[in-house]
Short mmCIF file of C-alpha atoms in Angstrom, two decimals:
data_model
loop_
_atom_site.label_atom_id
_atom_site.label_comp_id
_atom_site.label_asym_id
_atom_site.label_seq_id
_atom_site.Cartn_x
_atom_site.Cartn_y
_atom_site.Cartn_z
CA MET A 1129 -39.65 110.94 -80.04
CA ARG A 1130 -41.87 108.13 -79.20
CA PHE A 1131 -38.42 106.59 -79.84
CA ARG A 1132 -37.05 108.77 -76.76
CA GLY A 1133 -39.69 108.35 -74.69
CA SER A 1134 -38.79 104.20 -74.60
CA ILE A 1135 -35.68 104.97 -74.82
CA ALA A 1136 -36.21 107.02 -71.40
CA ALA A 1137 -38.81 104.91 -69.69
CA ILE A 1138 -36.62 101.61 -70.93
CA ALA A 1139 -33.62 103.78 -68.75
CA CYS A 1140 -35.71 104.44 -65.65
CA ILE A 1141 -37.10 100.99 -65.56
CA GLY A 1142 -33.19 100.25 -65.74
CA ALA A 1143 -32.58 102.57 -62.83
CA ALA A 1144 -35.26 100.66 -60.36
CA SER A 1145 -33.31 97.47 -61.16
CA CYS A 1146 -30.41 99.55 -59.35
CA ALA A 1147 -31.43 100.81 -57.22
CA ALA A 1148 -30.58 99.94 -53.58
CA PRO A 1149 -32.46 96.97 -52.36
CA ALA A 1150 -35.32 98.38 -50.24
CA PRO A 1151 -33.93 97.68 -46.64
CA LYS A 1152 -35.06 94.28 -44.97
CA PRO A 1153 -37.58 94.97 -41.61
CA THR A 1154 -35.32 94.92 -38.40
CA PRO A 1155 -36.61 92.26 -36.70
CA PRO A 1156 -38.04 91.87 -32.97
CA PRO A 1157 -35.71 91.81 -30.36
CA PRO A 1158 -35.29 88.73 -29.27
CA VAL A 1159 -38.50 87.76 -26.51
CA ALA A 1160 -36.60 87.29 -22.37
CA ARG A 1161 -37.33 83.90 -21.65
CA PRO A 1162 -36.73 83.00 -18.47
CA ALA A 1163 -33.29 80.88 -17.72
CA PRO A 1164 -35.30 76.58 -17.66
CA THR A 1165 -35.00 75.67 -13.97
CA PRO A 1166 -33.00 73.24 -12.97
CA ALA A 1167 -34.06 69.65 -12.15
CA PRO A 1168 -33.89 68.91 -8.32
CA VAL A 1169 -31.67 67.20 -7.05
CA ALA A 1170 -31.97 63.62 -5.72
CA SER A 1171 -30.96 64.61 -1.80
CA PRO A 1172 -28.34 61.22 -0.55
CA VAL A 1173 -29.77 58.75 1.58
CA PRO A 1174 -28.42 58.27 4.56
CA ILE A 1175 -25.47 56.89 5.61
CA PRO A 1176 -26.21 53.74 8.09
CA ALA A 1177 -24.81 54.32 11.59
CA ASP A 1178 -22.08 51.35 10.39
CA GLY A 1179 -21.94 53.24 7.20
CA THR A 1180 -20.50 50.30 5.91
CA TRP A 1181 -23.06 47.19 5.85
CA MET A 1182 -24.67 48.77 1.90
CA ASP A 1183 -21.38 48.46 0.93
CA ALA A 1184 -20.21 44.48 2.05
CA PRO A 1185 -20.63 42.35 -0.23
CA GLN A 1186 -23.52 40.08 -0.89
CA THR A 1187 -23.71 36.49 1.05
CA PRO A 1188 -23.59 33.99 -1.24
CA GLY A 1189 -26.61 32.00 -1.05
CA ASP A 1190 -30.09 32.25 -2.52
CA TRP A 1191 -33.58 32.51 -1.02
CA TYR A 1192 -35.96 28.89 -1.45
CA TYR A 1193 -39.73 28.57 0.09
CA ARG A 1194 -41.01 25.87 1.90
CA ALA A 1195 -44.60 25.46 3.51
CA ALA A 1196 -45.37 22.75 5.64
CA SER A 1197 -48.00 21.46 7.54
CA GLY A 1198 -48.76 24.37 9.87
CA SER A 1199 -45.94 26.95 8.14
CA THR A 1200 -43.81 28.77 5.80
CA ALA A 1201 -40.15 29.34 5.22
CA ALA A 1202 -37.82 31.89 3.66
CA LEU A 1203 -34.52 29.52 3.46
CA PHE A 1204 -31.07 31.43 2.63
CA GLY A 1205 -28.24 29.35 1.98
CA ASP A 1206 -26.15 27.58 -0.09
CA SER A 1207 -27.86 24.54 -2.57
CA GLY A 1208 -28.63 21.44 -0.83
CA ALA A 1209 -26.67 23.06 2.59
CA ASP A 1210 -28.24 23.98 5.82
CA ALA A 1211 -29.18 27.15 5.12
CA ARG A 1212 -27.85 30.22 7.05
CA PHE A 1213 -30.44 32.04 7.61
CA ALA A 1214 -34.68 31.54 7.75
CA VAL A 1215 -37.91 33.49 7.65
CA THR A 1216 -40.83 31.53 9.37
CA CYS A 1217 -44.48 31.84 10.28
CA LEU A 1218 -45.41 29.68 12.28
CA LYS A 1219 -49.35 29.93 10.85
CA THR A 1220 -51.55 28.26 13.84
CA GLU A 1221 -49.30 31.05 16.47
CA ARG A 1222 -49.41 34.19 13.83
CA ARG A 1223 -45.70 34.24 14.23
CA ILE A 1224 -42.81 35.38 12.85
CA THR A 1225 -39.51 34.12 13.25
CA LEU A 1226 -35.77 35.00 13.01
CA ALA A 1227 -33.11 32.38 12.75
CA ARG A 1228 -29.72 32.68 12.19
CA ALA A 1229 -27.11 29.41 12.40
CA GLY A 1230 -25.44 29.47 14.97
CA THR A 1231 -25.28 28.78 18.66
CA GLY A 1232 -24.73 31.09 22.37
CA THR A 1233 -25.51 29.71 25.44
CA GLN A 1234 -28.15 33.17 26.26
CA THR A 1235 -30.14 35.72 25.06
CA LEU A 1236 -28.61 38.22 22.64
CA PRO A 1237 -28.92 40.91 20.55
CA MET A 1238 -29.76 40.17 16.44
CA ARG A 1239 -29.16 43.25 14.69
CA ILE A 1240 -31.51 43.63 11.77
CA ARG A 1241 -30.47 46.72 9.98
CA THR A 1242 -32.74 47.75 6.74
CA GLU A 1243 -32.51 50.82 4.29
CA THR A 1244 -35.15 52.37 6.15
CA ALA A 1245 -34.55 50.22 10.09
CA ASP A 1246 -32.40 49.01 11.83
CA ARG A 1247 -33.37 47.16 15.50
CA ALA A 1248 -32.09 45.26 17.78
CA LEU A 1249 -34.36 42.19 18.47
CA THR A 1250 -33.81 40.12 21.22
CA ALA A 1251 -33.20 36.48 20.38
CA SER A 1252 -32.38 32.83 21.83
CA PRO A 1253 -30.68 29.78 21.77
CA ALA A 1254 -32.26 27.47 19.71
CA SER A 1255 -30.83 23.38 19.56
CA GLY A 1256 -31.94 21.04 17.29
CA ASN A 1257 -30.93 19.86 13.73
CA LEU A 1258 -29.58 23.27 12.98
CA PRO A 1259 -29.41 25.13 16.08
CA SER A 1260 -29.92 28.49 15.16
CA ILE A 1261 -30.30 31.59 17.73
CA ILE A 1262 -34.20 32.78 17.06
CA ALA A 1263 -36.27 36.31 17.75
CA SER A 1264 -39.91 36.08 16.90
CA LEU A 1265 -42.05 39.29 15.65
CA SER A 1266 -45.89 39.54 15.17
CA PRO A 1267 -46.63 39.68 10.69
CA THR A 1268 -47.80 43.05 11.70
CA ASP A 1269 -44.07 44.35 12.61
CA PRO A 1270 -42.61 47.32 11.15
CA LEU A 1271 -39.82 45.83 10.60
CA LEU A 1272 -41.18 43.25 8.34
CA ASP A 1273 -42.49 45.32 5.98
CA ALA A 1274 -38.24 47.62 6.28
CA ILE A 1275 -36.55 43.86 5.40
CA ALA A 1276 -38.90 42.93 2.35
CA PHE A 1277 -38.91 46.80 0.75
CA SER A 1278 -35.65 47.00 1.61
CA LYS A 1279 -32.77 48.77 -1.19
CA GLY A 1280 -31.85 45.14 -2.67
CA ARG A 1281 -30.57 43.59 1.01
CA PHE A 1282 -30.57 43.67 4.36
CA ALA A 1283 -28.13 43.02 7.29
CA VAL A 1284 -27.87 40.11 10.52
CA GLU A 1285 -26.07 41.36 13.16
CA VAL A 1286 -25.55 38.39 16.00
CA PRO A 1287 -21.76 38.85 18.57
CA GLY A 1288 -19.57 36.46 17.90
CA GLN A 1289 -21.46 35.33 14.52
CA SER A 1290 -20.56 36.55 10.62
CA ALA A 1291 -22.35 39.78 9.05
CA LEU A 1292 -25.10 38.26 6.72
CA TYR A 1293 -25.90 40.44 4.07
CA LEU A 1294 -28.81 38.81 3.21
CA PRO A 1295 -30.64 40.37 -0.68
CA THR A 1296 -34.54 40.67 -0.87
CA TRP A 1297 -35.96 37.99 -2.73
CA PRO A 1298 -39.69 38.00 -2.98
CA GLU A 1299 -39.66 34.26 -1.20
CA ILE A 1300 -39.18 36.91 2.60
CA THR A 1301 -42.52 38.56 1.61
CA ARG A 1302 -44.65 35.38 1.09
CA VAL A 1303 -43.65 34.08 3.69
CA ILE A 1304 -44.62 37.48 5.41
CA GLU A 1305 -47.71 36.95 3.57
CA ASP A 1306 -48.96 34.14 4.83
CA CYS A 1307 -48.94 35.24 8.58
CA ARG A 1308 -51.17 37.79 8.21
#
């Protein structure tokens, strides 16, 4: 009898091991997650009225800083050649001039275009070693900051002259700060 009891016990153990496994607990339903918020899309920068000056090729040349008695200047042009454009601080007068190489016989507009500003200044012809067309500004004029912080470039347009597309390098800011 003992033998039968042992067989019966072994049979029960064997039957239990052959039985289907207990069902796994069902996972909880997925938690509803809100859809990810899309990244904000930057609004396009408004295109200037003429729509092309920001895409025009840069005028060839480099900026050079010069200091003299009573003035400092940022000069733009080719090395060893006359400047095409100059930003000059006249310290004793607390005035900044923008001078574009060229000639004229009467006052005419000098349009300055930046990323954030577009203004026509009254410019006058000046003779001398380098004939120029010159406009004057107060050192606190917001147009100077617009030039200094424009998106990599600004434009200078004078009727009868080719437009200049100039980079905004630190020399310009230095001259502006010299007058402030």
